[in-house]
XYZ file of C-alpha atoms in Angstrom:
430
model
C -1.551 -32.066 22.405
C -0.288 -30.281 19.312
C -1.800 -26.809 19.235
C -1.846 -24.216 16.457
C -2.302 -20.467 17.052
C -3.327 -18.502 13.967
C -1.992 -14.947 13.699
C 1.111 -12.766 13.755
C 0.570 -10.096 16.411
C 1.137 -9.413 20.073
C -2.151 -11.061 20.964
C -1.058 -14.287 19.283
C 2.355 -14.202 20.966
C 0.605 -13.878 24.348
C -1.889 -16.678 23.587
C 0.868 -19.025 22.385
C 3.073 -18.101 25.390
C 0.276 -19.016 27.794
C -0.726 -22.189 25.927
C 2.897 -23.398 25.954
C 2.872 -23.291 29.780
C 0.252 -26.046 29.901
C 1.529 -29.570 30.644
C -0.991 -30.733 28.036
C 0.706 -28.787 25.235
C 3.442 -30.914 23.676
C 4.070 -28.636 20.670
C 2.780 -25.118 19.948
C 2.864 -23.725 16.408
C 2.138 -20.138 15.344
C 0.976 -19.283 11.819
C 2.771 -17.225 10.657
C 4.025 -15.762 13.960
C 6.599 -12.995 14.333
C 10.182 -12.451 15.455
C 9.339 -13.036 19.105
C 7.583 -16.345 18.521
C 10.435 -17.376 16.198
C 12.960 -16.869 19.009
C 10.864 -18.528 21.746
C 12.354 -21.989 22.460
C 8.952 -23.631 23.003
C 7.130 -22.097 20.002
C 7.436 -22.900 16.294
C 6.566 -20.494 13.483
C 5.144 -21.973 10.307
C 4.884 -20.280 6.929
C 1.107 -20.392 6.602
C -0.908 -17.220 6.063
C -4.158 -18.260 4.400
C -6.909 -20.367 5.958
C -6.250 -23.074 3.371
C -2.530 -23.174 4.188
C -3.321 -23.416 7.918
C -5.763 -26.253 7.215
C -3.242 -28.173 5.130
C -0.613 -27.832 7.870
C -3.082 -28.897 10.589
C -4.082 -32.014 8.641
C -0.512 -32.911 7.744
C 0.901 -32.300 11.243
C -2.010 -33.861 13.143
C -2.908 -30.687 15.043
C -5.261 -31.466 17.941
C -6.589 -27.971 18.531
C -6.432 -24.563 16.827
C -6.978 -21.103 18.354
C -7.648 -18.143 16.053
C -6.278 -14.759 17.101
C -7.190 -12.051 14.541
C -10.497 -11.002 13.046
C -9.689 -11.331 9.321
C -9.473 -15.157 9.159
C -12.625 -15.427 11.304
C -14.497 -13.136 8.924
C -13.170 -15.211 6.010
C -14.576 -18.441 7.503
C -11.525 -20.303 8.825
C -13.628 -21.918 11.587
C -16.175 -23.205 9.059
C -13.328 -24.612 6.950
C -11.619 -26.421 9.844
C -14.842 -27.875 11.212
C -15.870 -29.087 7.754
C -12.649 -31.092 7.817
C -13.265 -32.518 11.287
C -10.707 -30.360 13.109
C -11.194 -28.824 16.572
C -10.882 -25.030 16.471
C -11.812 -22.223 18.882
C -13.486 -19.216 17.317
C -16.821 -18.090 15.895
C -18.043 -19.265 12.517
C -18.260 -16.727 9.693
C -21.939 -15.954 10.376
C -21.250 -15.234 14.054
C -18.103 -13.221 13.269
C -20.322 -10.665 11.520
C -20.753 -9.115 14.968
C -17.332 -7.639 14.250
C -16.944 -7.795 10.480
C -20.068 -5.679 9.849
C -20.957 -2.810 12.158
C -24.331 -2.584 10.414
C -25.031 -6.235 11.260
C -23.977 -5.626 14.878
C -26.135 -2.514 15.307
C -29.200 -4.199 13.787
C -28.576 -7.257 15.975
C -28.375 -5.129 19.122
C -31.501 -3.191 18.199
C -33.393 -6.417 17.461
C -32.407 -8.026 20.770
C -32.659 -4.921 22.971
C -28.967 -4.706 23.807
C -28.084 -1.126 24.847
C -26.024 0.791 22.291
C -25.688 4.272 20.808
C -28.338 5.656 18.432
C -27.177 5.311 14.830
C -27.888 5.521 11.111
C -26.261 3.740 8.132
C -25.362 5.356 4.796
C -23.754 4.489 1.497
C -24.562 7.889 -0.026
C -22.123 10.635 1.012
C -24.547 13.553 0.656
C -27.176 11.863 2.812
C -24.486 11.175 5.421
C -23.338 14.826 5.382
C -26.949 15.981 5.773
C -27.509 13.614 8.708
C -24.426 14.928 10.517
C -25.734 18.470 10.163
C -29.077 17.422 11.621
C -27.404 15.698 14.581
C -24.533 18.092 15.253
C -21.074 17.351 16.660
C -19.320 15.650 18.352
C -20.365 12.543 16.448
C -18.801 9.174 15.623
C -18.153 7.971 12.056
C -17.371 4.274 11.549
C -16.422 2.254 8.482
C -18.834 -0.686 8.310
C -16.212 -3.389 7.763
C -12.854 -4.442 9.212
C -10.266 -1.655 9.279
C -7.655 -2.952 11.760
C -9.053 -0.848 14.589
C -8.580 2.393 12.663
C -11.983 2.764 10.996
C -13.520 4.874 13.773
C -13.345 8.666 13.760
C -14.626 10.760 16.662
C -15.432 13.970 14.816
C -15.420 17.082 16.989
C -16.117 19.456 14.111
C -18.296 19.290 11.007
C -15.138 19.491 8.894
C -13.719 16.370 10.567
C -17.007 14.531 10.095
C -17.201 15.508 6.420
C -13.597 14.413 5.852
C -14.210 11.045 7.531
C -17.341 10.404 5.456
C -15.592 11.353 2.217
C -12.532 9.234 3.051
C -14.560 6.156 3.987
C -17.102 6.269 1.168
C -14.349 7.426 -1.207
C -12.434 4.171 -0.807
C -9.794 4.965 1.847
C -10.633 1.702 3.644
C -11.534 -0.222 0.507
C -14.607 -2.435 0.751
C -14.674 -1.909 4.544
C -15.847 1.652 3.899
C -18.550 0.850 1.339
C -21.036 1.847 4.063
C -20.625 4.134 7.049
C -22.323 3.871 10.431
C -22.865 7.247 12.112
C -23.458 7.093 15.864
C -24.248 9.457 18.669
C -21.235 10.441 20.759
C -21.315 8.768 24.176
C -19.584 10.061 27.288
C -18.222 8.068 30.206
C -15.404 5.582 30.719
C -14.622 2.702 28.374
C -13.976 -0.869 29.463
C -13.265 -4.121 27.644
C -15.303 -7.127 28.754
C -14.188 -10.412 27.176
C -15.693 -13.867 27.639
C -15.073 -17.355 26.296
C -18.216 -18.844 24.754
C -19.013 -22.475 23.959
C -22.345 -21.936 22.175
C -24.395 -22.400 25.342
C -22.364 -20.978 28.223
C -19.827 -18.226 28.813
C -16.796 -17.897 31.055
C -15.914 -14.247 31.813
C -12.243 -13.340 31.642
C -10.609 -10.597 33.715
C -11.787 -7.085 32.909
C -9.449 -4.692 31.132
C -9.222 -1.261 29.589
C -7.276 -0.238 26.502
C -6.037 3.086 25.167
C -7.059 3.654 21.556
C -5.692 7.146 20.950
C -2.103 7.523 19.797
C -0.991 10.235 22.225
C -1.043 10.979 25.950
C -4.244 12.381 27.461
C -6.241 10.467 24.821
C -5.213 12.829 22.027
C -4.410 12.045 18.400
C -5.962 9.544 15.984
C -7.425 6.161 16.877
C -5.010 3.245 16.624
C -5.210 -0.505 17.074
C -4.388 0.171 20.744
C -1.423 1.817 22.488
C -1.628 -0.047 25.785
C -3.945 -1.790 28.226
C -4.272 -2.868 31.818
C -6.196 -5.437 33.831
C -8.317 -5.403 35.880
C -10.344 -2.272 35.066
C -11.354 -0.810 38.460
C -14.545 0.652 36.992
C -15.941 -2.887 36.518
C -17.150 -3.459 40.073
C -18.962 -6.620 41.157
C -22.278 -4.844 40.597
C -21.292 -3.690 37.102
C -19.853 -7.120 36.282
C -23.212 -8.706 37.097
C -25.106 -6.060 35.110
C -22.826 -6.440 32.062
C -23.472 -10.169 32.080
C -27.236 -9.674 32.426
C -27.688 -6.688 30.097
C -25.090 -7.385 27.389
C -23.430 -10.813 27.331
C -26.385 -13.109 28.081
C -28.781 -11.281 25.680
C -26.084 -11.476 22.988
C -25.670 -15.224 23.359
C -29.455 -15.746 23.484
C -29.946 -13.419 20.530
C -27.468 -15.385 18.470
C -29.317 -18.630 19.210
C -32.661 -17.004 18.357
C -31.153 -15.967 15.020
C -30.041 -19.548 14.402
C -26.340 -18.910 15.047
C -24.300 -20.754 17.673
C -21.574 -18.477 19.028
C -18.332 -20.155 20.064
C -14.987 -18.456 20.659
C -13.976 -15.254 22.359
C -16.598 -12.509 22.523
C -15.376 -8.992 23.271
C -17.780 -6.221 24.233
C -16.296 -2.735 24.113
C -18.418 -0.781 26.579
C -19.075 2.832 27.498
C -20.010 3.148 31.163
C -21.756 6.399 32.040
C -21.885 8.409 35.244
C -23.895 7.491 38.329
C -23.984 4.782 40.951
C -23.257 1.244 39.824
C -26.876 0.090 40.100
C -28.096 2.775 37.680
C -25.257 4.116 35.516
C -25.842 3.436 31.808
C -23.908 0.642 30.083
C -23.821 0.795 26.283
C -22.005 -1.356 23.729
C -19.603 0.626 21.553
C -18.573 -2.405 19.509
C -18.355 -6.164 19.484
C -15.214 -8.044 18.530
C -15.286 -11.721 17.649
C -11.865 -12.347 19.228
C -9.610 -11.279 22.083
C -8.524 -7.660 22.100
C -5.000 -6.528 21.295
C -3.359 -5.257 23.517
C -5.822 -6.377 26.237
C -4.830 -10.026 25.732
C -1.289 -9.386 26.950
C -2.107 -8.206 30.516
C -4.997 -10.688 30.739
C -2.721 -13.627 29.870
C -0.090 -12.344 32.333
C -2.712 -12.523 35.100
C -4.279 -15.875 34.130
C -3.195 -18.595 36.564
C -5.441 -21.375 35.234
C -4.257 -23.902 32.668
C -5.366 -22.126 29.487
C -5.522 -25.380 27.512
C -7.935 -26.791 30.119
C -10.186 -23.759 29.597
C -10.069 -24.246 25.828
C -10.935 -27.936 26.229
C -13.887 -27.040 28.469
C -15.129 -24.698 25.756
C -14.732 -27.387 23.118
C -16.810 -29.760 25.274
C -19.478 -27.117 26.090
C -18.865 -27.197 29.825
C -17.689 -23.667 30.510
C -20.455 -23.453 33.111
C -18.605 -26.034 35.206
C -15.293 -24.197 35.662
C -13.877 -20.914 36.903
C -10.705 -19.168 35.816
C -8.108 -18.325 38.471
C -6.420 -14.934 38.357
C -3.303 -13.410 39.828
C -4.630 -10.692 42.188
C -1.849 -8.374 41.023
C -2.697 -5.931 38.225
C -0.876 -6.008 34.899
C -0.072 -3.210 32.460
C 0.939 -3.510 28.813
C 2.676 -0.588 27.068
C 2.799 -0.686 23.273
C 5.938 0.517 21.531
C 5.010 1.575 18.002
C 7.045 2.263 14.888
C 7.932 5.651 13.464
C 4.964 7.273 11.688
C 2.392 4.823 13.107
C -0.609 4.742 12.579
C -0.390 6.299 9.079
C 2.389 4.534 7.145
C 4.717 3.015 9.755
C 8.345 2.634 8.825
C 9.746 -0.904 8.973
C 13.235 -2.377 8.997
C 14.589 -0.546 12.053
C 16.928 -2.554 14.277
C 15.656 -3.412 17.790
C 18.110 -3.531 20.697
C 17.956 -3.709 24.486
C 15.373 -6.480 24.715
C 15.545 -8.138 28.142
C 15.061 -11.791 28.990
C 11.508 -12.651 30.057
C 10.934 -12.409 33.806
C 8.125 -13.753 35.991
C 6.820 -10.206 36.401
C 7.682 -8.727 32.982
C 7.367 -10.161 29.461
C 7.911 -8.372 26.148
C 5.333 -9.646 23.664
C 6.252 -9.125 20.021
C 3.876 -7.905 17.317
C 5.505 -6.118 14.366
C 8.916 -7.802 14.528
C 10.820 -10.057 12.154
C 14.235 -11.718 12.053
C 16.692 -10.378 9.481
C 17.369 -14.009 8.573
C 16.413 -17.412 9.928
C 19.434 -17.804 12.220
C 18.683 -17.938 15.962
C 21.125 -15.092 16.643
C 19.965 -12.869 13.793
C 18.969 -9.242 14.258
C 15.385 -8.357 15.165
C 13.829 -5.683 12.954
C 10.578 -3.738 13.079
C 8.060 -5.111 10.578
C 4.768 -3.412 11.452
C 3.050 -0.514 13.173
C 2.764 -1.842 16.697
C 6.140 -3.422 17.353
C 6.176 -4.614 20.993
C 3.939 -4.735 24.052
C 5.937 -4.547 27.289
C 3.731 -6.194 29.923
C 4.388 -6.195 33.656
C 2.765 -7.314 36.904
C 3.012 -5.343 40.146
C 1.724 -5.431 43.712
C -0.386 -2.429 42.733
C -1.033 -0.533 39.524
C 1.709 2.009 40.186
C 4.297 -0.741 40.717
C 3.179 -2.499 37.512
C 3.426 0.761 35.597
C 6.902 1.527 36.943
C 8.100 -1.986 36.057
C 6.745 -1.752 32.514
C 8.135 1.718 31.784
C 11.575 0.879 33.201
C 11.716 -1.933 30.639
C 10.363 0.259 27.825
C 13.125 2.802 28.405
C 15.807 0.110 28.047
C 14.554 -0.970 24.592
C 15.572 0.986 21.515
C 14.640 1.247 17.857
C 14.796 4.365 15.727
C 11.613 6.424 15.864
C 9.994 4.379 18.661
C 6.882 5.989 20.098
C 4.739 5.103 23.087
C 2.303 6.687 25.474
C 3.603 7.608 28.922
C 0.212 7.525 30.666
C -1.134 3.972 30.324
C -3.673 3.263 33.107
C -4.018 6.966 33.922
C -7.731 6.670 34.722
C -7.225 3.890 37.242
C -4.182 5.573 38.788
C -6.164 8.790 39.152
C -8.804 6.874 41.132
C -6.260 5.054 43.305
């Protein structure tokens, strides 16, 4: 099979890396890919960035199956476009992708279908939003309604921070994504990422994970696209796994069908799990994503032992209820190395050195990297905010962490920044 992966980040590198391991995958293309996928001997970057360019390549090359990584092409309707042209593609259609592309849509959907989530209100008038914050008090959460690359969420601990976030969002800082703001109650507890594959009728849960949104150690600093992740998340016990399926995932799939929308693709529920015993502790949805998480994908793909192409085929044929995914029992940790001045205006063009060869227990997935020229031995440069995700397996979480950080310390680019405490919650419990 010829398979196309759409996207340019660390998530797409990990998806393509895993797909290429399948005996069914004869050629794997990445559109447009990055420096890491360009250097991989079994992956091929193609210069296609728009949905139309990807479609034209798929038709010309005879692509058998396409997997979409990022949210923007899903929100723009790439799945609708491919299917209209008779091409197999894994991802939600534009209507279903609104679960991520519009937080207002998602909140109204959850309220309508009795899916637990934080109390909220929606505003496009700044003064009304300021007044609401004063009625509710702080801490409080301010979210841009649309897609903002994981950075459109501000946890305001003071009224001044809340006012600034409202003014920035409604003042155009995030463009059209901030035309409306969703203001939510602040929830306490521990976050977890719960991702499933959906075929329109059935779902196949993937391994649990937990990411680290804040830029700095001890969960300080601004929100980012994600500074690291690990899998599995110990907080997701068997009891909680069953409850998440019953209280969140199944009602979401049924709610979509009731609304006349068939959901296919990855479905990501970002959850806040409150205090208490597992039978009773509250589970609330912080957000839905219509794709795999980044950087959660990297440790999840490291742990996946099943043939990923076989799972994708099962989804295409609506028989996800007939299979189970096999997982490496060892935990995996991914540590993101970010560029200087990320997440504000990251510097690009810095030379990257010290990259090791991939090992069975440690792989460096590329995100914001590019080759200085097209030659195979050309210099790798930073080209985005999140540059690399160093992902390692270990017999236990501590061993995985030590393996990942030993590799991180060997890699160099000017101004590199990373958190030193990935998986701290799980290690604290161990």
